[in-house]
Amino acid sequence: MLIRRVGIIVAAAAMSVMPVGTGQAEPEAHVPGTVVRDEALPEQLWVAGTATARRVTYWTRTSDDRPALSTGVVFTPAGVPPSGGWPVMSWEHGTVGLGDECAPSTAGRSERDLDYLATWMKQGYAVVATDYIGLGTPGPHAYLDGRAEAHAAIDMVRAARAVDDSLASKWVAIGQSQGGGATVFTASLATAYAPELDYRGAVATGPASNVVEAASLIGPGIPPIESAHLTAYITYVMVGLKAARPDFGIDSHLTPLGRQLATAAETLCFQQLADRAKGISVGQLFSRPLSDGDFAAKARPVLDVPLTGYDRPLFIGQGTNDTDVPAPLTAKLVIDLELHGVRPEVHVYPGKDHSGTMAASLPDSVPFVARRFA
């Protein structure tokens, strides 16, 4: 297998988010998928079954189509690639945090994710895994900004094929939780955004959706909900929206305690933030209901999952005991998609929680993906 090492092609001063739209041609170095850095990934960060692994830094686009940098990993399986190259799965990870040190390509992955990805590699697929914009690259990470996350996942396929010519052009998107919602965004954008690639379909489990509807019920008067995970999630939503839309008036919605936790959320990874949030109910974060003010108007263009643009099969898996992404939110997503003529393949897993849905879905999702690549 030939691995093409790509060196630095832009100066460090250029490694920041830069505006586009001046009427001039976009610099070649900013073309989505262009690799800035390519380096070996330390073996302790490999997925089981990996033959080679590269960490790449590459150009992609924010949700408002400004060039930005992302990082990610290319995991190539052992063995001889099939004719045409290894089929590719673009993995979109769940919530890890907003700080640079939370990026999976440097921080590593949970045992749950490692086992899940190893299952796919055993099927004979290369796995490429974006960190998303702002996790290890300049600028903040716009949490749940689905369009930006989808761009990063699609451009990760482009970047991977630029450094490893054993990869095929045919690919599928997969993701869980934050990444599940991002995968649904990816499914709506993939063909139009990267027509030179051969996008085949998507698998989303526990997909984040209907965030605005759920968050709009939150305010200082709600009954005390002392869930450290929920408090951490909603704090990330607020900080992520500010990153995506800097004109969002975050401070006008938060109490002093809420502002303290929001500041901590900018750097703390998920479990650290959840530990910090213990004993803090969601209502304590807010000085007024999120239904009051500019939250919904700013959030909908960023967080609302698209209901059109799907031209390939979409798999959605949901556990009935999921408290991170409750089943009613996914049910509403499916209904909204179907009302717009989209017919996802939906699988419900009784008794499974958020994490358990991933493994439970494999007996259904593995053949689903095999049919996409057949």
Tab-separated table of C-alpha atoms in Angstrom:
chain	number	residue	atom	x	y	z
A	1	MET	CA	0.000	0.000	0.000
A	2	LEU	CA	1.316	3.349	-0.976
A	3	ILE	CA	1.022	6.087	1.636
A	4	ARG	CA	1.712	9.530	0.295
A	5	ARG	CA	3.112	11.783	2.947
A	6	VAL	CA	1.899	15.301	2.480
A	7	GLY	CA	3.959	18.032	4.085
A	8	ILE	CA	3.067	21.457	5.302
A	9	ILE	CA	1.517	23.451	2.475
A	10	VAL	CA	0.480	26.569	4.294
A	11	ALA	CA	2.299	28.734	6.766
A	12	ALA	CA	1.293	28.610	10.405
A	13	ALA	CA	-0.052	32.141	10.121
A	14	ALA	CA	-2.624	30.892	7.634
A	15	MET	CA	-3.915	28.238	10.029
A	16	SER	CA	-6.908	30.244	11.238
A	17	VAL	CA	-10.503	30.691	10.156
A	18	MET	CA	-10.478	33.107	7.235
A	19	PRO	CA	-13.406	34.835	5.530
A	20	VAL	CA	-14.407	34.005	1.974
A	21	GLY	CA	-16.783	35.758	-0.361
A	22	THR	CA	-14.777	38.789	-1.468
A	23	GLY	CA	-15.349	37.952	-5.118
A	24	GLN	CA	-11.789	36.703	-5.551
A	25	ALA	CA	-10.936	33.088	-6.318
A	26	GLU	CA	-10.460	30.998	-3.201
A	27	PRO	CA	-6.803	30.162	-2.447
A	28	GLU	CA	-5.990	26.631	-3.581
A	29	ALA	CA	-4.732	25.764	-0.092
A	30	HIS	CA	-8.243	26.359	1.303
A	31	VAL	CA	-10.006	23.909	-0.993
A	32	PRO	CA	-12.056	21.544	1.215
A	33	GLY	CA	-10.182	18.310	1.857
A	34	THR	CA	-6.743	19.813	1.196
A	35	VAL	CA	-4.250	18.310	3.645
A	36	VAL	CA	-2.069	20.634	5.709
A	37	ARG	CA	-0.272	18.026	7.791
A	38	ASP	CA	0.052	14.247	7.654
A	39	GLU	CA	1.740	12.269	10.419
A	40	ALA	CA	1.769	8.780	11.871
A	41	LEU	CA	-0.722	8.150	14.680
A	42	PRO	CA	0.834	6.613	17.820
A	43	GLU	CA	-0.094	2.931	18.052
A	44	GLN	CA	-1.710	3.312	21.483
A	45	LEU	CA	-4.460	5.296	19.724
A	46	TRP	CA	-5.183	2.655	17.073
A	47	VAL	CA	-8.412	0.739	16.691
A	48	ALA	CA	-8.054	-3.059	16.851
A	49	GLY	CA	-7.453	-4.470	13.378
A	50	THR	CA	-5.574	-1.401	12.139
A	51	ALA	CA	-2.676	-1.916	9.752
A	52	THR	CA	-1.747	1.746	9.329
A	53	ALA	CA	-3.050	4.933	10.926
A	54	ARG	CA	-2.431	8.542	9.974
A	55	ARG	CA	-3.412	11.772	11.733
A	56	VAL	CA	-4.182	14.554	9.282
A	57	THR	CA	-4.957	18.254	9.480
A	58	TYR	CA	-7.094	19.452	6.599
A	59	TRP	CA	-9.241	22.291	5.328
A	60	THR	CA	-12.997	22.180	5.571
A	61	ARG	CA	-15.842	24.728	5.943
A	62	THR	CA	-17.911	26.157	8.749
A	63	SER	CA	-21.699	26.216	8.557
A	64	ASP	CA	-21.555	29.664	6.976
A	65	ASP	CA	-19.040	28.413	4.379
A	66	ARG	CA	-15.887	29.970	5.773
A	67	PRO	CA	-12.683	27.919	5.451
A	68	ALA	CA	-11.511	26.342	8.701
A	69	LEU	CA	-9.159	23.585	9.794
A	70	SER	CA	-10.040	20.213	11.263
A	71	THR	CA	-8.037	17.200	12.311
A	72	GLY	CA	-8.846	13.508	12.067
A	73	VAL	CA	-7.519	9.992	11.714
A	74	VAL	CA	-7.336	7.483	8.861
A	75	PHE	CA	-7.515	3.843	10.057
A	76	THR	CA	-6.729	1.332	7.300
A	77	PRO	CA	-7.467	-2.372	7.953
A	78	ALA	CA	-4.984	-5.211	7.665
A	79	GLY	CA	-4.917	-7.268	4.498
A	80	VAL	CA	-5.020	-6.641	0.780
A	81	PRO	CA	-7.541	-4.011	-0.323
A	82	PRO	CA	-10.302	-5.214	-2.640
A	83	SER	CA	-10.470	-4.158	-6.270
A	84	GLY	CA	-11.162	-0.438	-6.301
A	85	GLY	CA	-9.824	0.069	-2.782
A	86	TRP	CA	-11.120	-0.171	0.788
A	87	PRO	CA	-14.723	1.066	1.174
A	88	VAL	CA	-14.719	3.998	3.600
A	89	MET	CA	-16.763	4.706	6.713
A	90	SER	CA	-16.642	8.292	7.982
A	91	TRP	CA	-17.135	8.184	11.764
A	92	GLU	CA	-18.721	11.160	13.543
A	93	HIS	CA	-18.111	10.903	17.280
A	94	GLY	CA	-20.356	11.722	20.212
A	95	THR	CA	-19.865	14.430	22.812
A	96	VAL	CA	-16.310	14.646	24.136
A	97	GLY	CA	-16.145	18.348	25.032
A	98	LEU	CA	-15.134	21.645	23.478
A	99	GLY	CA	-11.482	21.973	24.501
A	100	ASP	CA	-8.560	21.120	22.251
A	101	GLU	CA	-7.397	18.411	24.663
A	102	CYS	CA	-10.707	16.581	24.140
A	103	ALA	CA	-10.009	15.777	20.464
A	104	PRO	CA	-10.179	11.978	19.994
A	105	SER	CA	-7.189	11.946	17.625
A	106	THR	CA	-4.958	12.973	20.539
A	107	ALA	CA	-6.987	12.149	23.674
A	108	GLY	CA	-7.996	8.677	22.522
A	109	ARG	CA	-11.420	7.046	22.401
A	110	SER	CA	-13.710	5.310	24.852
A	111	GLU	CA	-13.748	1.508	25.018
A	112	ARG	CA	-17.295	1.667	23.661
A	113	ASP	CA	-16.183	3.542	20.553
A	114	LEU	CA	-13.060	1.433	20.054
A	115	ASP	CA	-15.091	-1.776	20.131
A	116	TYR	CA	-17.690	-0.333	17.773
A	117	LEU	CA	-15.147	0.887	15.231
A	118	ALA	CA	-13.195	-2.379	15.430
A	119	THR	CA	-16.350	-4.225	14.403
A	120	TRP	CA	-16.562	-2.147	11.235
A	121	MET	CA	-12.887	-2.613	10.432
A	122	LYS	CA	-13.339	-6.389	10.736
A	123	GLN	CA	-15.920	-6.086	7.959
A	124	GLY	CA	-13.169	-4.833	5.644
A	125	TYR	CA	-13.803	-1.095	5.790
A	126	ALA	CA	-11.346	1.741	6.291
A	127	VAL	CA	-12.524	4.077	9.055
A	128	VAL	CA	-11.833	7.798	8.843
A	129	ALA	CA	-12.665	9.866	11.910
A	130	THR	CA	-12.898	13.645	12.040
A	131	ASP	CA	-12.382	15.561	15.280
A	132	TYR	CA	-14.629	18.394	13.951
A	133	ILE	CA	-13.602	22.036	13.570
A	134	GLY	CA	-12.095	23.611	16.681
A	135	LEU	CA	-11.115	20.432	18.522
A	136	GLY	CA	-7.354	20.728	18.230
A	137	THR	CA	-7.423	23.447	15.562
A	138	PRO	CA	-7.730	27.248	15.797
A	139	GLY	CA	-11.023	28.683	16.969
A	140	PRO	CA	-13.800	27.278	19.154
A	141	HIS	CA	-15.747	24.081	18.535
A	142	ALA	CA	-19.347	24.897	17.569
A	143	TYR	CA	-21.052	22.020	19.374
A	144	LEU	CA	-24.037	20.547	17.456
A	145	ASP	CA	-23.474	22.874	14.501
A	146	GLY	CA	-24.561	20.071	12.198
A	147	ARG	CA	-23.663	21.613	8.877
A	148	ALA	CA	-20.092	22.355	10.013
A	149	GLU	CA	-19.746	18.860	11.483
A	150	ALA	CA	-21.042	17.313	8.258
A	151	HIS	CA	-18.567	19.330	6.194
A	152	ALA	CA	-15.734	18.093	8.424
A	153	ALA	CA	-16.855	14.474	8.034
A	154	ILE	CA	-17.157	14.696	4.256
A	155	ASP	CA	-13.872	16.553	3.844
A	156	MET	CA	-12.258	13.930	6.089
A	157	VAL	CA	-12.979	11.405	3.337
A	158	ARG	CA	-11.352	13.703	0.797
A	159	ALA	CA	-8.309	14.233	3.024
A	160	ALA	CA	-7.982	10.519	3.767
A	161	ARG	CA	-7.947	9.625	0.085
A	162	ALA	CA	-5.301	12.302	-0.494
A	163	VAL	CA	-2.861	10.566	1.881
A	164	ASP	CA	-3.823	6.938	1.266
A	165	ASP	CA	-4.512	5.766	-2.284
A	166	SER	CA	-5.764	2.370	-1.065
A	167	LEU	CA	-9.118	3.975	-0.169
A	168	ALA	CA	-12.081	3.763	-2.528
A	169	SER	CA	-14.293	6.700	-3.433
A	170	LYS	CA	-17.385	4.884	-2.124
A	171	TRP	CA	-18.238	5.745	1.453
A	172	VAL	CA	-20.866	5.671	4.188
A	173	ALA	CA	-21.335	8.044	7.136
A	174	ILE	CA	-21.788	6.649	10.660
A	175	GLY	CA	-22.240	8.444	13.969
A	176	GLN	CA	-23.559	8.336	17.529
A	177	SER	CA	-25.223	11.011	19.703
A	178	GLN	CA	-23.711	14.374	18.709
A	179	GLY	CA	-22.221	12.446	15.812
A	180	GLY	CA	-25.553	10.759	15.106
A	181	GLY	CA	-27.172	14.126	14.550
A	182	ALA	CA	-24.148	15.204	12.516
A	183	THR	CA	-24.497	12.040	10.437
A	184	VAL	CA	-28.104	12.906	9.588
A	185	PHE	CA	-26.889	16.344	8.476
A	186	THR	CA	-24.176	14.581	6.454
A	187	ALA	CA	-26.764	12.376	4.774
A	188	SER	CA	-28.632	15.445	3.555
A	189	LEU	CA	-25.521	17.209	2.224
A	190	ALA	CA	-23.069	14.540	1.077
A	191	THR	CA	-23.843	14.128	-2.619
A	192	ALA	CA	-24.228	17.828	-3.359
A	193	TYR	CA	-21.210	18.863	-1.251
A	194	ALA	CA	-18.787	16.275	-2.668
A	195	PRO	CA	-20.145	14.989	-5.999
A	196	GLU	CA	-16.775	13.481	-6.944
A	197	LEU	CA	-17.147	10.965	-4.098
A	198	ASP	CA	-19.503	7.992	-4.201
A	199	TYR	CA	-21.706	8.484	-1.140
A	200	ARG	CA	-23.820	5.385	-0.416
A	201	GLY	CA	-25.789	6.024	2.794
A	202	ALA	CA	-25.638	6.692	6.544
A	203	VAL	CA	-26.060	5.024	9.949
A	204	ALA	CA	-27.071	7.253	12.884
A	205	THR	CA	-27.647	5.950	16.408
A	206	GLY	CA	-29.062	8.039	19.250
A	207	PRO	CA	-29.004	11.071	16.930
A	208	ALA	CA	-29.189	14.500	18.538
A	209	SER	CA	-32.230	16.286	17.116
A	210	ASN	CA	-35.066	18.617	18.088
A	211	VAL	CA	-32.646	20.374	20.425
A	212	VAL	CA	-34.390	23.735	20.109
A	213	GLU	CA	-37.777	22.224	20.965
A	214	ALA	CA	-36.381	20.491	24.043
A	215	ALA	CA	-34.267	23.446	25.193
A	216	SER	CA	-37.132	25.908	24.790
A	217	LEU	CA	-38.884	24.163	27.697
A	218	ILE	CA	-35.971	25.067	29.987
A	219	GLY	CA	-35.911	28.052	32.287
A	220	PRO	CA	-35.493	29.091	35.931
A	221	GLY	CA	-38.988	27.923	36.848
A	222	ILE	CA	-38.747	24.298	35.758
A	223	PRO	CA	-38.761	21.557	38.421
A	224	PRO	CA	-35.269	20.765	39.723
A	225	ILE	CA	-33.556	18.266	37.450
A	226	GLU	CA	-30.268	17.278	39.035
A	227	SER	CA	-28.670	15.364	36.184
A	228	ALA	CA	-25.013	16.261	35.811
A	229	HIS	CA	-24.986	14.927	32.256
A	230	LEU	CA	-28.022	16.994	31.249
A	231	THR	CA	-26.549	20.113	32.848
A	232	ALA	CA	-23.281	19.524	30.974
A	233	TYR	CA	-25.071	18.946	27.667
A	234	ILE	CA	-27.178	22.107	27.850
A	235	THR	CA	-24.122	24.138	28.854
A	236	TYR	CA	-22.285	22.853	25.785
A	237	VAL	CA	-25.324	23.728	23.654
A	238	MET	CA	-25.221	27.328	24.864
A	239	VAL	CA	-21.452	27.716	24.438
A	240	GLY	CA	-21.500	25.924	21.092
A	241	LEU	CA	-24.217	28.204	19.773
A	242	LYS	CA	-22.172	31.227	20.800
A	243	ALA	CA	-19.230	29.754	18.854
A	244	ALA	CA	-21.371	29.239	15.758
A	245	ARG	CA	-23.183	32.566	16.018
A	246	PRO	CA	-21.083	35.092	17.969
A	247	ASP	CA	-23.989	37.542	18.040
A	248	PHE	CA	-26.011	35.171	20.234
A	249	GLY	CA	-26.656	36.891	23.566
A	250	ILE	CA	-25.616	34.001	25.799
A	251	ASP	CA	-24.999	36.066	28.930
A	252	SER	CA	-28.502	37.509	28.882
A	253	HIS	CA	-29.901	33.994	29.393
A	254	LEU	CA	-27.569	32.792	32.151
A	255	THR	CA	-27.306	33.293	35.896
A	256	PRO	CA	-23.882	34.014	37.417
A	257	LEU	CA	-23.626	30.279	38.148
A	258	GLY	CA	-24.587	29.515	34.549
A	259	ARG	CA	-21.916	31.879	33.258
A	260	GLN	CA	-19.301	30.219	35.466
A	261	LEU	CA	-20.192	26.795	34.119
A	262	ALA	CA	-20.228	28.113	30.545
A	263	THR	CA	-16.693	29.438	30.995
A	264	ALA	CA	-15.599	26.052	32.343
A	265	ALA	CA	-17.275	24.303	29.395
A	266	GLU	CA	-14.959	26.036	26.948
A	267	THR	CA	-12.048	23.862	28.083
A	268	LEU	CA	-13.356	20.953	30.179
A	269	CYS	CA	-13.988	17.596	28.517
A	270	PHE	CA	-17.349	15.948	29.051
A	271	GLN	CA	-16.792	13.911	32.212
A	272	GLN	CA	-14.859	16.762	33.792
A	273	LEU	CA	-17.713	19.151	33.093
A	274	ALA	CA	-20.280	16.633	34.351
A	275	ASP	CA	-18.265	16.315	37.571
A	276	ARG	CA	-18.226	20.110	37.895
A	277	ALA	CA	-22.004	20.165	37.286
A	278	LYS	CA	-22.890	17.720	40.062
A	279	GLY	CA	-25.558	19.208	42.315
A	280	ILE	CA	-26.410	21.946	39.784
A	281	SER	CA	-29.877	21.609	38.290
A	282	VAL	CA	-30.544	22.785	34.754
A	283	GLY	CA	-32.899	25.502	36.000
A	284	GLN	CA	-30.110	27.048	38.078
A	285	LEU	CA	-28.234	27.926	34.888
A	286	PHE	CA	-30.855	30.274	33.514
A	287	SER	CA	-32.080	33.721	34.465
A	288	ARG	CA	-35.053	33.504	32.086
A	289	PRO	CA	-36.707	30.850	29.918
A	290	LEU	CA	-34.896	29.945	26.706
A	291	SER	CA	-38.200	30.542	24.938
A	292	ASP	CA	-37.690	34.224	25.777
A	293	GLY	CA	-35.069	36.123	23.796
A	294	ASP	CA	-32.936	35.245	20.802
A	295	PHE	CA	-32.126	31.592	21.536
A	296	ALA	CA	-34.560	29.960	19.111
A	297	ALA	CA	-33.945	32.442	16.302
A	298	LYS	CA	-30.173	31.986	16.509
A	299	ALA	CA	-30.268	28.256	17.205
A	300	ARG	CA	-32.644	26.938	14.545
A	301	PRO	CA	-30.393	27.611	11.520
A	302	VAL	CA	-27.529	25.898	13.386
A	303	LEU	CA	-29.188	23.017	15.244
A	304	ASP	CA	-32.305	22.029	13.285
A	305	VAL	CA	-31.747	18.814	11.334
A	306	PRO	CA	-32.507	19.246	7.601
A	307	LEU	CA	-35.670	17.593	6.332
A	308	THR	CA	-34.718	17.512	2.645
A	309	GLY	CA	-31.730	16.557	0.493
A	310	TYR	CA	-31.643	12.835	1.286
A	311	ASP	CA	-30.799	10.833	-1.811
A	312	ARG	CA	-29.370	7.656	-0.259
A	313	PRO	CA	-30.661	5.217	2.396
A	314	LEU	CA	-30.589	6.409	6.011
A	315	PHE	CA	-30.502	4.074	9.045
A	316	ILE	CA	-31.658	5.426	12.419
A	317	GLY	CA	-31.225	3.387	15.616
A	318	GLN	CA	-32.759	4.383	18.955
A	319	GLY	CA	-32.849	2.794	22.401
A	320	THR	CA	-36.037	3.060	24.438
A	321	ASN	CA	-34.092	3.681	27.674
A	322	ASP	CA	-31.919	6.439	26.229
A	323	THR	CA	-31.961	9.403	28.631
A	324	ASP	CA	-29.306	11.416	26.750
A	325	VAL	CA	-31.324	11.513	23.524
A	326	PRO	CA	-34.834	10.484	24.630
A	327	ALA	CA	-36.796	8.314	22.212
A	328	PRO	CA	-39.630	10.870	21.739
A	329	LEU	CA	-37.155	13.320	20.182
A	330	THR	CA	-36.016	10.726	17.656
A	331	ALA	CA	-39.629	9.714	17.002
A	332	LYS	CA	-40.409	13.333	16.143
A	333	LEU	CA	-37.381	13.459	13.841
A	334	VAL	CA	-38.578	10.358	11.995
A	335	ILE	CA	-42.126	11.749	11.670
A	336	ASP	CA	-40.819	15.082	10.366
A	337	LEU	CA	-38.605	13.310	7.826
A	338	GLU	CA	-41.472	11.119	6.642
A	339	LEU	CA	-43.747	14.147	6.275
A	340	HIS	CA	-41.127	15.472	3.846
A	341	GLY	CA	-41.001	12.264	1.837
A	342	VAL	CA	-37.910	10.776	3.492
A	343	ARG	CA	-38.246	7.115	4.518
A	344	PRO	CA	-35.430	6.217	6.929
A	345	GLU	CA	-34.898	2.618	7.983
A	346	VAL	CA	-35.743	2.853	11.696
A	347	HIS	CA	-34.740	0.316	14.360
A	348	VAL	CA	-35.850	0.586	17.993
A	349	TYR	CA	-33.959	-1.301	20.708
A	350	PRO	CA	-36.087	-2.052	23.784
A	351	GLY	CA	-34.326	-1.603	27.107
A	352	LYS	CA	-31.153	-0.132	25.577
A	353	ASP	CA	-29.684	3.115	26.865
A	354	HIS	CA	-27.681	5.688	24.926
A	355	SER	CA	-24.422	3.747	24.795
A	356	GLY	CA	-26.021	0.314	24.600
A	357	THR	CA	-27.813	1.214	21.378
A	358	MET	CA	-24.539	1.245	19.450
A	359	ALA	CA	-23.692	-2.422	19.965
A	360	ALA	CA	-27.350	-3.456	19.855
A	361	SER	CA	-27.727	-1.903	16.415
A	362	LEU	CA	-24.868	-3.831	14.794
A	363	PRO	CA	-26.867	-6.936	13.773
A	364	ASP	CA	-29.045	-4.562	11.749
A	365	SER	CA	-26.569	-1.890	10.671
A	366	VAL	CA	-23.806	-4.258	9.479
A	367	PRO	CA	-26.005	-5.833	6.778
A	368	PHE	CA	-27.466	-2.402	6.001
A	369	VAL	CA	-23.973	-1.092	5.206
A	370	ALA	CA	-23.022	-4.266	3.327
A	371	ARG	CA	-26.008	-3.680	1.024
A	372	ARG	CA	-24.872	-0.105	0.446
A	373	PHE	CA	-21.463	-1.309	-0.711
A	374	ALA	CA	-22.711	-4.328	-2.659
